[in-house]
Short mmCIF file of C-alpha atoms and ligand atoms in Angstrom, two decimals:
data_model
loop_
_atom_site.label_atom_id
_atom_site.label_comp_id
_atom_site.label_asym_id
_atom_site.label_seq_id
_atom_site.Cartn_x
_atom_site.Cartn_y
_atom_site.Cartn_z
CA UNK A 13 17.10 -46.83 39.97
CA UNK A 14 17.99 -43.69 37.96
CA UNK A 15 15.45 -40.51 38.57
CA UNK A 16 13.87 -39.01 35.40
CA UNK A 17 15.18 -35.91 34.03
CA UNK A 18 12.57 -33.18 33.03
CA UNK A 19 12.92 -29.65 31.36
CA UNK A 20 10.66 -26.74 30.65
CA UNK A 21 11.29 -24.69 27.56
CA UNK A 22 9.90 -21.59 25.62
CA UNK A 23 9.79 -18.04 25.25
CA UNK A 24 10.11 -15.38 27.72
CA UNK A 25 7.01 -15.10 30.14
CA UNK A 26 5.63 -18.60 28.42
CA UNK A 27 5.15 -19.91 32.00
CA UNK A 28 8.17 -22.16 32.35
CA UNK A 29 9.09 -21.28 36.30
CA UNK A 30 5.31 -21.41 37.00
CA UNK A 31 4.86 -24.83 35.57
CA UNK A 32 7.91 -26.32 36.82
CA UNK A 33 7.29 -25.33 40.17
CA UNK A 34 3.83 -26.93 39.91
CA UNK A 35 5.30 -30.20 38.58
CA UNK A 36 7.99 -30.42 41.22
CA UNK A 37 5.16 -29.77 43.80
CA UNK A 38 2.94 -32.63 42.60
CA UNK A 39 5.87 -35.14 42.12
CA UNK A 40 6.75 -34.42 45.88
CA UNK A 41 3.27 -35.14 47.16
CA UNK A 42 3.96 -38.68 45.40
CA UNK A 43 6.90 -39.22 47.91
CA UNK A 44 9.43 -38.49 44.96
CA UNK A 45 12.64 -37.04 45.85
CA UNK A 46 12.57 -33.84 43.61
CA UNK A 47 15.37 -31.37 42.59
CA UNK A 48 14.36 -28.28 41.13
CA UNK A 49 16.87 -26.04 39.12
CA UNK A 50 17.46 -23.76 36.30
CA UNK A 51 19.61 -22.69 33.75
CA UNK A 52 21.64 -20.44 33.00
CA UNK A 53 23.02 -21.47 36.58
CA UNK A 54 21.74 -24.04 38.94
CA UNK A 55 24.90 -24.58 40.40
CA UNK A 56 27.33 -22.38 42.42
CA UNK A 57 29.90 -21.97 39.47
CA UNK A 58 27.24 -21.76 36.78
CA UNK A 59 25.25 -19.05 38.87
CA UNK A 60 28.55 -17.08 38.50
CA UNK A 61 28.55 -17.43 34.67
CA UNK A 62 24.66 -16.70 34.60
CA UNK A 63 25.36 -13.32 35.91
CA UNK A 64 27.92 -12.61 33.34
CA UNK A 65 25.50 -13.71 30.57
CA UNK A 66 22.15 -12.14 31.74
CA UNK A 67 23.99 -8.60 32.24
CA UNK A 68 25.08 -8.77 28.79
CA UNK A 69 28.79 -8.39 29.84
CA UNK A 70 29.41 -11.55 27.55
CA UNK A 71 27.67 -9.90 24.27
CA UNK A 72 30.57 -7.78 22.83
CA UNK A 73 32.44 -11.07 22.52
CA UNK A 74 30.02 -12.73 19.96
CA UNK A 75 27.43 -15.44 20.06
CA UNK A 76 30.11 -18.17 19.77
CA UNK A 77 31.39 -16.85 23.20
CA UNK A 78 28.18 -16.66 24.97
CA UNK A 79 27.30 -20.05 23.57
CA UNK A 80 30.68 -21.49 25.07
CA UNK A 81 29.66 -19.84 28.46
CA UNK A 82 26.45 -21.59 28.47
CA UNK A 83 27.94 -24.89 27.69
CA UNK A 84 30.58 -24.28 30.30
CA UNK A 85 28.06 -23.34 33.14
CA UNK A 86 25.90 -26.59 31.84
CA UNK A 87 28.65 -28.88 32.15
CA UNK A 88 29.20 -27.74 35.85
CA UNK A 89 25.68 -27.85 36.15
CA UNK A 90 25.28 -31.66 35.29
CA UNK A 91 28.41 -32.66 37.27
CA UNK A 92 27.87 -31.09 40.52
CA UNK A 93 23.90 -31.40 40.64
CA UNK A 94 21.85 -32.93 38.04
CA UNK A 95 23.57 -36.14 37.35
CA UNK A 96 24.60 -36.93 41.19
CA UNK A 97 20.95 -36.41 41.73
CA UNK A 98 19.61 -38.64 39.19
CA UNK A 99 21.90 -41.31 40.24
CA UNK A 100 20.35 -41.03 43.81
CA UNK A 101 17.10 -41.92 42.21
CA UNK A 102 15.88 -38.24 42.60
CA UNK A 103 13.88 -36.69 39.84
CA UNK A 104 15.34 -33.34 38.37
CA UNK A 105 13.01 -30.45 37.01
CA UNK A 106 15.10 -27.75 35.17
CA UNK A 107 13.75 -24.53 34.13
CA UNK A 108 15.32 -24.11 30.51
CA UNK A 109 18.09 -26.28 29.39
CA UNK A 110 19.91 -27.16 26.29
CA UNK A 111 17.18 -26.38 23.70
CA UNK A 112 17.39 -22.65 25.00
CA UNK A 113 20.84 -22.98 23.95
CA UNK A 114 20.12 -24.25 20.61
CA UNK A 115 17.67 -21.43 19.75
CA UNK A 116 18.76 -18.37 21.64
CA UNK A 117 22.53 -18.81 20.33
CA UNK A 118 22.09 -21.49 17.45
CA UNK A 119 19.32 -20.18 15.39
CA UNK A 120 18.74 -16.54 16.63
CA UNK A 121 22.44 -15.91 17.72
CA UNK A 122 23.70 -17.41 14.37
CA UNK A 123 26.42 -19.71 16.03
CA UNK A 124 26.57 -22.42 13.51
CA UNK A 125 24.95 -25.79 13.79
CA UNK A 126 27.95 -28.06 13.83
CA UNK A 127 29.19 -25.33 16.43
CA UNK A 128 26.35 -25.84 18.65
CA UNK A 129 26.24 -29.72 18.48
CA UNK A 130 29.89 -29.98 19.21
CA UNK A 131 29.30 -28.06 22.35
CA UNK A 132 26.56 -30.13 23.08
CA UNK A 133 28.33 -33.20 22.85
CA UNK A 134 30.95 -31.82 25.11
CA UNK A 135 29.02 -30.36 27.88
CA UNK A 136 26.01 -32.89 27.88
CA UNK A 137 27.44 -36.48 27.73
CA UNK A 138 24.70 -38.88 28.69
CA UNK A 139 22.71 -35.87 30.35
CA UNK A 140 19.71 -35.66 28.06
CA UNK A 141 16.57 -35.00 29.12
CA UNK A 142 14.05 -37.86 29.55
CA UNK A 143 11.12 -35.33 28.70
CA UNK A 144 11.00 -31.75 27.65
CA UNK A 145 7.82 -29.40 27.55
CA UNK A 146 8.04 -26.82 25.32
CA UNK A 147 5.60 -24.03 26.07
CA UNK A 148 4.10 -22.40 23.42
CA UNK A 149 2.73 -18.79 23.64
CA UNK A 150 2.59 -15.81 21.16
CA UNK A 151 5.34 -13.51 21.73
CA UNK A 152 3.26 -10.53 22.35
CA UNK A 153 1.44 -12.14 25.12
CA UNK A 154 4.80 -13.69 26.66
CA UNK A 155 6.51 -10.27 26.89
CA UNK A 156 3.56 -8.81 28.22
CA UNK A 157 3.45 -11.37 31.23
CA UNK A 158 7.03 -11.23 31.70
CA UNK A 159 6.79 -7.34 31.99
CA UNK A 160 4.09 -7.34 34.41
CA UNK A 161 6.03 -9.68 36.54
CA UNK A 162 8.96 -7.69 36.32
CA UNK A 163 7.36 -4.23 37.05
CA UNK A 164 9.49 -1.21 36.85
CA UNK A 165 12.78 -3.42 36.70
CA UNK A 166 15.13 -3.27 33.56
CA UNK A 167 14.63 -6.17 31.09
CA UNK A 168 17.61 -8.54 30.78
CA UNK A 169 19.88 -9.22 27.75
CA UNK A 170 17.39 -11.37 26.04
CA UNK A 171 14.02 -9.52 26.95
CA UNK A 172 15.23 -6.23 25.51
CA UNK A 173 15.31 -8.18 21.77
CA UNK A 174 12.43 -7.06 19.60
CA UNK A 175 9.18 -8.66 18.93
CA UNK A 176 10.36 -10.33 15.56
CA UNK A 177 13.17 -11.96 17.87
CA UNK A 178 10.95 -13.40 20.25
CA UNK A 179 8.42 -14.77 17.28
CA UNK A 180 11.71 -16.28 15.64
CA UNK A 181 12.43 -17.92 18.97
CA UNK A 182 9.00 -19.28 19.34
CA UNK A 183 9.25 -21.03 15.97
CA UNK A 184 12.79 -22.45 16.79
CA UNK A 185 11.25 -24.16 19.57
CA UNK A 186 8.26 -25.32 17.70
CA UNK A 187 10.81 -26.95 15.18
CA UNK A 188 12.85 -29.01 17.63
CA UNK A 189 9.41 -30.04 19.37
CA UNK A 190 8.41 -31.25 15.76
CA UNK A 191 12.07 -33.14 15.21
CA UNK A 192 12.19 -34.96 18.49
CA UNK A 193 8.78 -35.92 19.33
CA UNK A 194 10.00 -38.90 21.67
CA UNK A 195 11.63 -36.24 24.09
CA UNK A 196 9.74 -33.16 23.33
CA UNK A 197 6.16 -32.07 23.80
CA UNK A 198 4.62 -28.79 22.35
CA UNK A 199 2.32 -27.29 25.20
CA UNK A 200 -0.25 -24.56 24.35
CA UNK A 201 0.62 -22.20 26.83
CA UNK A 202 -2.32 -19.65 25.90
CA UNK A 203 -4.50 -21.11 28.33
CA UNK A 204 -5.51 -21.03 32.14
CA UNK A 205 -2.28 -22.31 34.41
CA UNK A 206 -4.26 -25.09 35.82
CA UNK A 207 -5.19 -26.30 32.72
CA UNK A 208 -1.58 -26.49 31.54
CA UNK A 209 -0.53 -28.06 34.76
CA UNK A 210 -3.33 -30.92 34.28
CA UNK A 211 -2.14 -31.62 30.76
CA UNK A 212 1.49 -31.52 31.87
CA UNK A 213 0.77 -34.03 34.66
CA UNK A 214 -1.17 -36.48 32.23
CA UNK A 215 1.95 -36.34 30.01
CA UNK A 216 4.34 -37.24 32.85
CA UNK A 217 2.25 -39.88 34.20
CA UNK A 218 1.88 -41.54 30.57
CA UNK A 219 5.43 -41.22 29.56
CA UNK A 220 7.54 -41.39 32.99
CA UNK A 221 5.23 -43.66 35.18
CA UNK A 222 5.80 -41.62 38.39
CA UNK A 223 3.53 -44.16 40.58
CA UNK A 224 6.42 -47.09 39.70
CA UNK A 225 9.36 -44.46 41.00
CA UNK A 226 10.95 -45.90 44.43
CA UNK A 227 10.62 -43.65 47.41
CA UNK A 228 13.93 -41.78 47.93
CA UNK A 229 15.81 -42.80 51.02
CA UNK A 230 14.66 -39.51 53.06
CA UNK A 231 11.26 -40.43 52.23
CA UNK A 232 11.44 -44.08 53.44
CA UNK A 233 13.32 -42.84 56.61
CA UNK A 234 10.57 -40.49 57.45
N1 LIG B 27 -1.31 -19.44 31.79
C1 LIG B 27 -1.07 -18.36 32.16
N2 LIG B 27 -2.00 -17.48 32.37
C2 LIG B 27 -1.63 -16.20 32.52
N3 LIG B 27 -0.61 -15.64 33.32
C3 LIG B 27 0.48 -16.63 33.47
C4 LIG B 27 0.27 -18.05 33.09
N4 LIG B 27 1.37 -18.71 33.54
C5 LIG B 27 2.15 -17.90 33.93
N5 LIG B 27 1.48 -16.58 34.23
C6 LIG B 27 2.19 -15.64 34.55
O1 LIG B 27 2.86 -14.76 33.81
C7 LIG B 27 3.98 -14.60 34.34
C8 LIG B 27 5.33 -15.14 33.85
O2 LIG B 27 5.26 -16.39 34.10
P1 LIG B 27 6.51 -17.33 34.22
O3 LIG B 27 7.51 -16.61 35.21
O4 LIG B 27 5.98 -18.96 34.73
O5 LIG B 27 7.10 -17.79 32.92
P2 LIG B 27 8.73 -18.02 32.47
O6 LIG B 27 8.38 -18.82 31.01
O7 LIG B 27 9.16 -18.72 33.36
O8 LIG B 27 9.04 -16.46 32.51
P3 LIG B 27 10.96 -16.12 31.63
O9 LIG B 27 11.18 -16.52 30.65
O10 LIG B 27 10.80 -14.83 31.83
O11 LIG B 27 11.53 -16.82 33.10
C9 LIG B 27 4.14 -14.68 35.61
O12 LIG B 27 3.64 -13.49 36.15
C10 LIG B 27 2.98 -15.99 35.77
O13 LIG B 27 2.21 -15.66 37.09
MG1 LIG B 28 11.18 -18.18 34.33
#
């Protein structure tokens, strides 16, 4: 039986990584084989592209080129990690995925929607997530959280955009959640971590029924 594919999306510092880790742990305690991954990156080929993108090295080529690099990295990530894992019955939890490309390169980077959609079709195939949590947090709070976590380190290519950019980004994520309610759930991320984790778990149980997932080979062999 194919596993479920869950993604976390939202602005900088919204708590995606925190919640992705918490969910993966919870699934693992149920005996489900979980693969935790992230974008950009997630596979050796895609991690190379991640470095190019986040260093800003691709920025001079424009958002169309950036979007193509994200798509190339995603195709590799799907082919080498996500799809084989799902086919083996594992559940995949991914920190950022296709909605981040739609928002950062599409809505905000001004790569046209037909272009973004075309790239999605090429890179995604059947690899759409079963469930996507969109963490919604006022941009100033998210940036302050990200800044605190980073300490004195330099902000990356996207963190260094201005507040209006980050507010527009949140708006674009909310728009996706509204348009695709079957796949997406908007989560109020301006709450204590544990409350958010509990809500996410309730929704995973309701929508994906992890209690009916078969144990993985490794679990059975234990
Ligand atoms: N609900 C919360 N309340 C307060 N602080 C939080 C909450 N969730 C996460 N944090 C803290 O905020 C910081 C950012 O969280 P996290 O790294 O999970 O966000 P992210 O969405 O993955 O960020 P980025 O976009 O930079 O990858 C971390 O220091 C984390 O411990
Ligand atoms: Mg993160």
